[in-house]
């Protein structure tokens, strides 16, 4: 890659770029854009490298191209939401995302993706200082995730940390995962998913049994009437729609908060609240109807008496029913 | 076994369910088709960045609904903060702009997807997230458990019943928002005419309380907003319209009005027997004042039986020094409600302020009626006393001055 590479990249995207007033005339606009990218590179490379990237550095075009990949992504978002005016000039966009603010619905990026892009390139290019910066910034975060996955991982982070660095920055010659970080969000958000998946695979590869974390299934029922009731609950859950079961399972079986479940389902949290308001009465109604057809009054009383002595049994049956994800028979 | 005992048992059962969250790590089940989304890191990263097309998101949810292993794993990632998903927040929605000259994004991915959202102070949150989950979900489960096997009328969990409860317990804002949401969706739901009527009544009551407190605090915008929201779902409310016009007056004339000494206090703002005292002022004649005048007329046409509207309109006219029209308005109010002290007082004032011997003489009768109706009210006693004094009947005025002290 030579010094004209960034110009070539911009030329390839001329179709949408030249429509912005700040890119008129085209040559001057490109010059201003490259100057902006170089400013970003100088500022951030001083933070994460031994020294700032200079004009003669061989890596300079690579840094510029990756910075443009990040800035261009967010600039297109900005232009997609408003007209091409001063507020959506490249410099304004760079200022905004450097402050951790994206354009997709006003969401937070979780950090400065421009700085993170430079760090990612420095990591992959094996700059001397970058791993130290990376470790200072993200080791505690990765250990925190590991602790949530399994205590042993958190107790012995040295056992997997170097493997993780190799996975991210390719010290053993395999493709570096950080090469695919393009700054759509901050590195912390991106790393969360990547580190979690890495640790999951690492555990499986290192021979750890995933069953060690698994919750034991419900113990044998103490008596027949409770099993009757568990079956009723299971049948009632099966009458819900798949999406309703998913929502209930995310909240009651997996322990997500309502806003987390809403984000997962891609709906407003209010819709989850309303969904629960519809699903729970329906479940209640189903339990009542099924119980009326299956159990005598005495049997119902017996079930309640059993539950008094063993509420965990019913709880386990309810969760089991939610986790089954079965269609209505 | 009593229902209380049954509910207690169920409460414990649900609490037990919530106190044993499921595992974070289980292998994908081979019973479901591959590839599993948890193995597709790029898919998860696209999802997190808000770049997942709607169609793929639907497919993903379908898979999660059918694959407990993937669902558990992804839920664990979300819980741990490893997978940060874009939040859908109505206040963040930016309507796309149209127009030929709009710059088209060159990305193949749609911009309409939600952004990646990272809550601040994540580490702190992670420490408390489990406790929050338990508290939140347990409370929801309790709502369910309480209604379980309840043979009474099924009102406990409906938005109407919840809003009614909110209203009774003084949570006016919650009641208003809940019922507003409910009525907004009524077209998509099966709502009986009875429920709709009941919901509209709650909306109006809670809206009135909200608007009234907004007016007291000088939050005029809130009053207009509430009136607008109520009018979307109902045919309107006279007392809310009254408050809204009062709010508009307060909002527009607040800074420009100057005080003047007056015979009596203003009885504007109020309704339903409760009076909020306001200074009697002289407004500027502006386009806004004319608009508000027209709004009063329209409101009175829409709600001819709403006496408060007439009273406040009369007062408004007096603020404009239009005492003759005010007299007419108050006289109509007296005809409709002869025992209304404020109507009598208003009529007396409108006549008195015309400041001619014959009108001051005529003002005496409504002032006297007002005192008969409300003998202990210092304001009406003062009015009668001043009126008698102007007529040269100081001796008669003296006891009314005494009572007015």
Short mmCIF file of N, CA, C and O in Angstrom, two decimals, chain B residues 245 248-253 284-296 316 320:
data_model
loop_
_atom_site.label_atom_id
_atom_site.label_comp_id
_atom_site.label_asym_id
_atom_site.label_seq_id
_atom_site.Cartn_x
_atom_site.Cartn_y
_atom_site.Cartn_z
N UNK B 245 -57.22 26.40 28.74
CA UNK B 245 -57.30 27.80 28.35
C UNK B 245 -56.68 28.68 29.43
O UNK B 245 -55.97 29.65 29.14
N UNK B 248 -53.06 28.52 28.91
CA UNK B 248 -52.63 29.35 27.78
C UNK B 248 -52.57 30.81 28.18
O UNK B 248 -51.67 31.55 27.79
N UNK B 249 -53.51 31.21 28.99
CA UNK B 249 -53.48 32.59 29.47
C UNK B 249 -52.24 32.82 30.31
O UNK B 249 -51.53 33.81 30.15
N UNK B 250 -52.00 31.89 31.22
CA UNK B 250 -50.84 32.04 32.08
C UNK B 250 -49.56 32.06 31.29
O UNK B 250 -48.65 32.84 31.55
N UNK B 251 -49.53 31.23 30.27
CA UNK B 251 -48.30 31.09 29.49
C UNK B 251 -48.02 32.35 28.68
O UNK B 251 -46.89 32.77 28.56
N UNK B 252 -49.04 32.92 28.13
CA UNK B 252 -48.81 34.02 27.20
C UNK B 252 -48.80 35.38 27.88
O UNK B 252 -48.10 36.28 27.45
N UNK B 253 -49.58 35.53 28.93
CA UNK B 253 -49.71 36.86 29.50
C UNK B 253 -48.90 37.04 30.77
O UNK B 253 -48.85 38.11 31.34
N UNK B 284 -52.60 42.73 27.99
CA UNK B 284 -52.48 43.50 26.76
C UNK B 284 -53.46 42.93 25.73
O UNK B 284 -53.75 41.75 25.74
N UNK B 285 -53.94 43.79 24.90
CA UNK B 285 -54.81 43.30 23.83
C UNK B 285 -53.91 42.83 22.70
O UNK B 285 -53.25 43.60 22.03
N UNK B 286 -53.84 41.58 22.54
CA UNK B 286 -52.95 41.02 21.51
C UNK B 286 -53.71 39.99 20.72
O UNK B 286 -54.84 39.62 21.06
N UNK B 287 -53.04 39.53 19.70
CA UNK B 287 -53.66 38.46 18.90
C UNK B 287 -53.88 37.23 19.75
O UNK B 287 -54.86 36.50 19.58
N UNK B 288 -52.97 37.01 20.69
CA UNK B 288 -53.12 35.85 21.56
C UNK B 288 -54.39 35.96 22.39
O UNK B 288 -55.12 34.99 22.55
N UNK B 289 -54.63 37.14 22.89
CA UNK B 289 -55.83 37.34 23.69
C UNK B 289 -57.08 37.09 22.85
O UNK B 289 -58.03 36.44 23.29
N UNK B 290 -57.05 37.55 21.62
CA UNK B 290 -58.21 37.32 20.74
C UNK B 290 -58.39 35.83 20.47
O UNK B 290 -59.51 35.32 20.43
N UNK B 291 -57.26 35.16 20.31
CA UNK B 291 -57.36 33.72 20.06
C UNK B 291 -57.96 33.01 21.27
O UNK B 291 -58.83 32.15 21.14
N UNK B 292 -57.50 33.43 22.45
CA UNK B 292 -58.02 32.78 23.65
C UNK B 292 -59.50 33.09 23.82
O UNK B 292 -60.29 32.22 24.21
N UNK B 293 -59.89 34.31 23.47
CA UNK B 293 -61.30 34.67 23.51
C UNK B 293 -62.11 33.71 22.64
O UNK B 293 -63.14 33.17 23.07
N UNK B 294 -61.59 33.49 21.44
CA UNK B 294 -62.30 32.58 20.53
C UNK B 294 -62.35 31.17 21.10
O UNK B 294 -63.33 30.44 20.93
N UNK B 295 -61.29 30.80 21.78
CA UNK B 295 -61.27 29.45 22.37
C UNK B 295 -62.31 29.32 23.46
O UNK B 295 -62.95 28.27 23.59
N UNK B 296 -62.47 30.36 24.25
CA UNK B 296 -63.52 30.31 25.27
C UNK B 296 -64.88 30.12 24.62
O UNK B 296 -65.67 29.28 25.06
N UNK B 316 -62.22 36.45 32.26
CA UNK B 316 -61.30 36.82 31.18
C UNK B 316 -61.74 38.13 30.52
O UNK B 316 -60.94 39.03 30.27
N UNK B 320 -60.12 42.09 30.21
CA UNK B 320 -60.00 42.93 29.01
C UNK B 320 -60.77 44.25 29.16
O UNK B 320 -60.93 44.99 28.19
#
